[in-house]
Tab-separated table of N, CA and C in Angstrom:
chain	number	residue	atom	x	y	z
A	113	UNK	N	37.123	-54.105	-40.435
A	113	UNK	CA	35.965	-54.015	-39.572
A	113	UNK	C	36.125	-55.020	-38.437
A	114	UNK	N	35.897	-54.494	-37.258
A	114	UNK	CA	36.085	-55.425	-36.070
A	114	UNK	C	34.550	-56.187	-35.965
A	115	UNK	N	34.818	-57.562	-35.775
A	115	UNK	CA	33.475	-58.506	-35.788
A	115	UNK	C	33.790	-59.958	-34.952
A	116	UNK	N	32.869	-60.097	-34.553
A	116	UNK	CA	32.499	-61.369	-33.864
A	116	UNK	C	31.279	-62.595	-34.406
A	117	UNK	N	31.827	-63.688	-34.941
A	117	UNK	CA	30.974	-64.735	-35.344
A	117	UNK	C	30.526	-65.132	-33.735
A	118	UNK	N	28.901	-65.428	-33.910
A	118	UNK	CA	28.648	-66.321	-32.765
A	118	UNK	C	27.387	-67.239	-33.413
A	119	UNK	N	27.118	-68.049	-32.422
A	119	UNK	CA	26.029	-69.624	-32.975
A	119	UNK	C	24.924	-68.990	-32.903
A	120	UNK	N	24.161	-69.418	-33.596
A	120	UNK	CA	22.508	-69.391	-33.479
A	120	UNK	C	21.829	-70.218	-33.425
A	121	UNK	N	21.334	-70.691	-32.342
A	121	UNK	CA	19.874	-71.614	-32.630
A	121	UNK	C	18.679	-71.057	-32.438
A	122	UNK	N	18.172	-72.099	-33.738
A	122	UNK	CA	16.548	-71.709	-34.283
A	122	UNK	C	15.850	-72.812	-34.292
A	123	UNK	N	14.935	-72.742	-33.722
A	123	UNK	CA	13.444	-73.699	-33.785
A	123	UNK	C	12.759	-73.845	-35.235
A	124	UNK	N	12.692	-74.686	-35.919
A	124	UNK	CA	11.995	-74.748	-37.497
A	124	UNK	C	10.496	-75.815	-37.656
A	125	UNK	N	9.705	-75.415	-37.891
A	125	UNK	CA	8.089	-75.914	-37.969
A	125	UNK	C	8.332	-76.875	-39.427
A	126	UNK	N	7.958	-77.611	-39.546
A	126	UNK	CA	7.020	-78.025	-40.990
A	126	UNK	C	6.538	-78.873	-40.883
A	127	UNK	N	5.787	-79.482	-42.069
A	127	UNK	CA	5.168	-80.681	-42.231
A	127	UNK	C	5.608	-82.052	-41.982
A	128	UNK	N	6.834	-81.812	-41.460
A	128	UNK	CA	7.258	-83.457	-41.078
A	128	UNK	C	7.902	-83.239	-39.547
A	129	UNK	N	7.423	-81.992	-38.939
A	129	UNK	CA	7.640	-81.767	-37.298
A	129	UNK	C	8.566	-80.532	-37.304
A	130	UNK	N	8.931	-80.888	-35.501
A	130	UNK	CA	9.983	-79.756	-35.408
A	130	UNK	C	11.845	-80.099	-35.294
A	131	UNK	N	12.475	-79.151	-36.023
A	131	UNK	CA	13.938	-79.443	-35.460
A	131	UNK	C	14.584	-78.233	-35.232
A	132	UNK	N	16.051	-78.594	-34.599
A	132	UNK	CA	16.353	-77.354	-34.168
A	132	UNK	C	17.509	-77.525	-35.041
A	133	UNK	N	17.808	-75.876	-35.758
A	133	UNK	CA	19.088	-76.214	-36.895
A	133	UNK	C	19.955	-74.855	-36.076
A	134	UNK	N	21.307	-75.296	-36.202
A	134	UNK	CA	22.508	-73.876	-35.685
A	134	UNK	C	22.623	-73.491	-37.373
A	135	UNK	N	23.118	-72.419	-36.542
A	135	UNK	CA	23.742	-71.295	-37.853
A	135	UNK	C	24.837	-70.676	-37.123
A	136	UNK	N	25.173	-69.534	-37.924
A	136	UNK	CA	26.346	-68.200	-37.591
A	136	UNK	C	25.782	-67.208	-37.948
A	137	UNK	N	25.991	-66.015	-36.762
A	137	UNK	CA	25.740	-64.811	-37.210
A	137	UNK	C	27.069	-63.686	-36.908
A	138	UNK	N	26.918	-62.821	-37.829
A	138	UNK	CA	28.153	-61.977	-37.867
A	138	UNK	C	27.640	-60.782	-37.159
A	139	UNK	N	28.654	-60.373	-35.841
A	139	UNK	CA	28.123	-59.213	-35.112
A	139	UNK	C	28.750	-58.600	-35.122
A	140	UNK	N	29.152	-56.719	-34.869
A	140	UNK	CA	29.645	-55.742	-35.052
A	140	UNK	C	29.950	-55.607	-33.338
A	141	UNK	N	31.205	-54.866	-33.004
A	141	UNK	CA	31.185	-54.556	-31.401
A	141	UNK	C	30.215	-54.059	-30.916
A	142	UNK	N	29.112	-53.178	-31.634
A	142	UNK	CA	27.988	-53.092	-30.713
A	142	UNK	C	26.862	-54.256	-30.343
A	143	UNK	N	27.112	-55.338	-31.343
A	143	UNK	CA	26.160	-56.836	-31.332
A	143	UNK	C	24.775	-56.517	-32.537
A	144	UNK	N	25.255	-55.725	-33.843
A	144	UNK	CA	24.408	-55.590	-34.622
A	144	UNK	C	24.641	-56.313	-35.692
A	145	UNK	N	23.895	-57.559	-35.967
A	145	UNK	CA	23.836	-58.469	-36.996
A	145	UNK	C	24.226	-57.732	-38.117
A	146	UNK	N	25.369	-58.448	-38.627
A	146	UNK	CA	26.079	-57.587	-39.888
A	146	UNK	C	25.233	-58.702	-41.092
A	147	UNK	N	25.442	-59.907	-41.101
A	147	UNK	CA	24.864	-61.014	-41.914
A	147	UNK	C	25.240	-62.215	-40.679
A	148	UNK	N	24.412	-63.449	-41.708
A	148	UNK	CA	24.077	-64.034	-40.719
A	148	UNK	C	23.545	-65.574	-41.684
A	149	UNK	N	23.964	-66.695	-41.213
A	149	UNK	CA	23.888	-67.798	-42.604
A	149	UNK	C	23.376	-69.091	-41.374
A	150	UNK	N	21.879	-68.935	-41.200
A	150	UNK	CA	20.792	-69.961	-40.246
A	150	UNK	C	20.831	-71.417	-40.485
A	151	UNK	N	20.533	-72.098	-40.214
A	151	UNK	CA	20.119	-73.212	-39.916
A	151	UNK	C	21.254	-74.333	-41.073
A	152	UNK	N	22.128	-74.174	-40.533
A	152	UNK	CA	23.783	-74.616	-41.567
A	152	UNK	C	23.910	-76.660	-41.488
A	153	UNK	N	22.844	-76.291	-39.476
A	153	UNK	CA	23.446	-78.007	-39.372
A	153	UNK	C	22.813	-78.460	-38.047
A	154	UNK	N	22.050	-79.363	-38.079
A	154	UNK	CA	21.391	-80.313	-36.622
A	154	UNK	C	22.191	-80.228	-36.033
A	155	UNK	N	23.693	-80.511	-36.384
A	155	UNK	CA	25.130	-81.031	-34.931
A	155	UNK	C	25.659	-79.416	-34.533
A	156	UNK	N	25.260	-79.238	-33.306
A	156	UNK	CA	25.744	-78.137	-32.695
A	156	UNK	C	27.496	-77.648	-32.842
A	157	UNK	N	27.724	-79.045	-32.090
A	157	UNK	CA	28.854	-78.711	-31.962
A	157	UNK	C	29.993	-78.694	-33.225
A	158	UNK	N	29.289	-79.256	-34.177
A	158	UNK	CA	30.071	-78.796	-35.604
A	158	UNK	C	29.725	-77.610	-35.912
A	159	UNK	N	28.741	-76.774	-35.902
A	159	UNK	CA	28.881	-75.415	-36.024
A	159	UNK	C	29.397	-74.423	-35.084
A	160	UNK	N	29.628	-74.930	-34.129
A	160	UNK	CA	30.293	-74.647	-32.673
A	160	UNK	C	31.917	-74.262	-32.942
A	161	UNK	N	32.304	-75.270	-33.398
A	161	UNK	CA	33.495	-75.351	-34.052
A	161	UNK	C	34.283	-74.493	-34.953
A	162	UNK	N	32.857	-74.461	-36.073
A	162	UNK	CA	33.411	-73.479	-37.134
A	162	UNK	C	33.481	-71.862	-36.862
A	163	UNK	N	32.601	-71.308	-35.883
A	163	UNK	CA	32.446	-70.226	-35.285
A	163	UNK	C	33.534	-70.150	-34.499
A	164	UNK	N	34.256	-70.868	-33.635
A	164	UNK	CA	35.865	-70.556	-33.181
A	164	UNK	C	36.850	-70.438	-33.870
A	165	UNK	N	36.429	-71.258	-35.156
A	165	UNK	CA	37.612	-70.788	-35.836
A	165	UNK	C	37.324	-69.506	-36.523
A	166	UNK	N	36.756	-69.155	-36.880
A	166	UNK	CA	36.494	-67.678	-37.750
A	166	UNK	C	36.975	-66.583	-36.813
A	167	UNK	N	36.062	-66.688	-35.115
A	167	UNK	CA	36.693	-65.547	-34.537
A	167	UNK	C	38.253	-65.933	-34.208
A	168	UNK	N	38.520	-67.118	-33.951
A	168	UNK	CA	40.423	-67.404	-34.135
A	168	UNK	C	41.139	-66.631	-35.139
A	169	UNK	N	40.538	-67.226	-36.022
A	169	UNK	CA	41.720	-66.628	-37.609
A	169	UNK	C	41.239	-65.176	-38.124
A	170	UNK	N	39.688	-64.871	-37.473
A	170	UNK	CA	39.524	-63.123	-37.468
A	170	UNK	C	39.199	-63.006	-38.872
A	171	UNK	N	38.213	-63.798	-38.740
A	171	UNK	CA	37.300	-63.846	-40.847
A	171	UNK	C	37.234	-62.664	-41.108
A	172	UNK	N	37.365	-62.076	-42.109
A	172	UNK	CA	36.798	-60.683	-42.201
A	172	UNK	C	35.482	-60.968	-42.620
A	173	UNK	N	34.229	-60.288	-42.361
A	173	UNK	CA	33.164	-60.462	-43.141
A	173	UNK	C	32.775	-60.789	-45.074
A	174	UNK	N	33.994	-59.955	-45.193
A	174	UNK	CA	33.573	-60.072	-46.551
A	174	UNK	C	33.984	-61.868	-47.193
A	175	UNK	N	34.335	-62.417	-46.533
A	175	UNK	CA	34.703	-63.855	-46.590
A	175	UNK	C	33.755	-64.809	-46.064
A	176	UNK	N	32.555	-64.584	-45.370
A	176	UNK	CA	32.057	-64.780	-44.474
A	176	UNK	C	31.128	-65.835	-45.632
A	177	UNK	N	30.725	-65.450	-47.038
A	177	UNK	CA	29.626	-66.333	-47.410
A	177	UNK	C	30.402	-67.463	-48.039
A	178	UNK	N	31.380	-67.187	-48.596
A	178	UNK	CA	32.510	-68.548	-48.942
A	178	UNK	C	32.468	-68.878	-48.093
A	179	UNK	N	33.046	-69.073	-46.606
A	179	UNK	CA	33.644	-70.108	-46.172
A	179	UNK	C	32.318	-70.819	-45.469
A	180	UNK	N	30.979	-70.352	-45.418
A	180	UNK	CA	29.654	-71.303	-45.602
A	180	UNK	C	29.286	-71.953	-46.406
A	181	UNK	N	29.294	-71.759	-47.698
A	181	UNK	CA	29.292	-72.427	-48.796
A	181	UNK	C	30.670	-73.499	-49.030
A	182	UNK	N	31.799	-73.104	-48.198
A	182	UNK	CA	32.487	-74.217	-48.100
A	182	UNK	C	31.953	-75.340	-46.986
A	183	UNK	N	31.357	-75.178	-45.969
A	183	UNK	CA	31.111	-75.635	-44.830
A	183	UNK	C	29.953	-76.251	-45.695
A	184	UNK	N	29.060	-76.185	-46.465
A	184	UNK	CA	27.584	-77.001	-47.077
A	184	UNK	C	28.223	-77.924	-47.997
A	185	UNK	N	29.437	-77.829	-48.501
A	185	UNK	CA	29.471	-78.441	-49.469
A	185	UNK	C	30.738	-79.638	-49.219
C-alpha cells in the first residue's frame, strides 16, 4: 500500500490548562487517514523526525503501531 506519514498538531484542554501535543498520521495517496497515533510528544521536532524517517525507510502501515510504541517507550 502506497502511504505517507505526516505530523499532527493538536490543541489539548484540561484541568491543569492548555498544551499542544504532535502526533503521526498515516495517509493514503488520496490524503485519507489510514490510522493515526496523536499527541506522542510536546517536542515537535522529535516527532518531526520520526515522521521522516518512516516516509524515508517507507513503513508499511502494518508496522506503523510498533514502531510508536517503540517511540513511547
Amino acid at each position: 500500500m502506497d502511504c505517507k506519514y505526516v505530523l499532527v498538531r493538536d490543541t489539548h484542554s484540561g484541568d491543569t490548562g492548555t498544551h499542544v501535543g504532535y502526533g503521526i498520521a498515516v495517509v493514503d495517496h488520496e490524503r485519507v487517514t489510514i490510522s493515526a497515533a496523536l499527541d506522542l510528544s510536546s517536542d515537535e521536532t522529535e516527532v518531526a523526525d520520526l515522521v521522516k524517517k518512516c516516509n524515508r525507510l517507507k513503513l508499511s502501515p502494518i508496522h506503523f503501531q510498533d514502531v510508536v510504541e517503540d517511540f513511547l517507550s
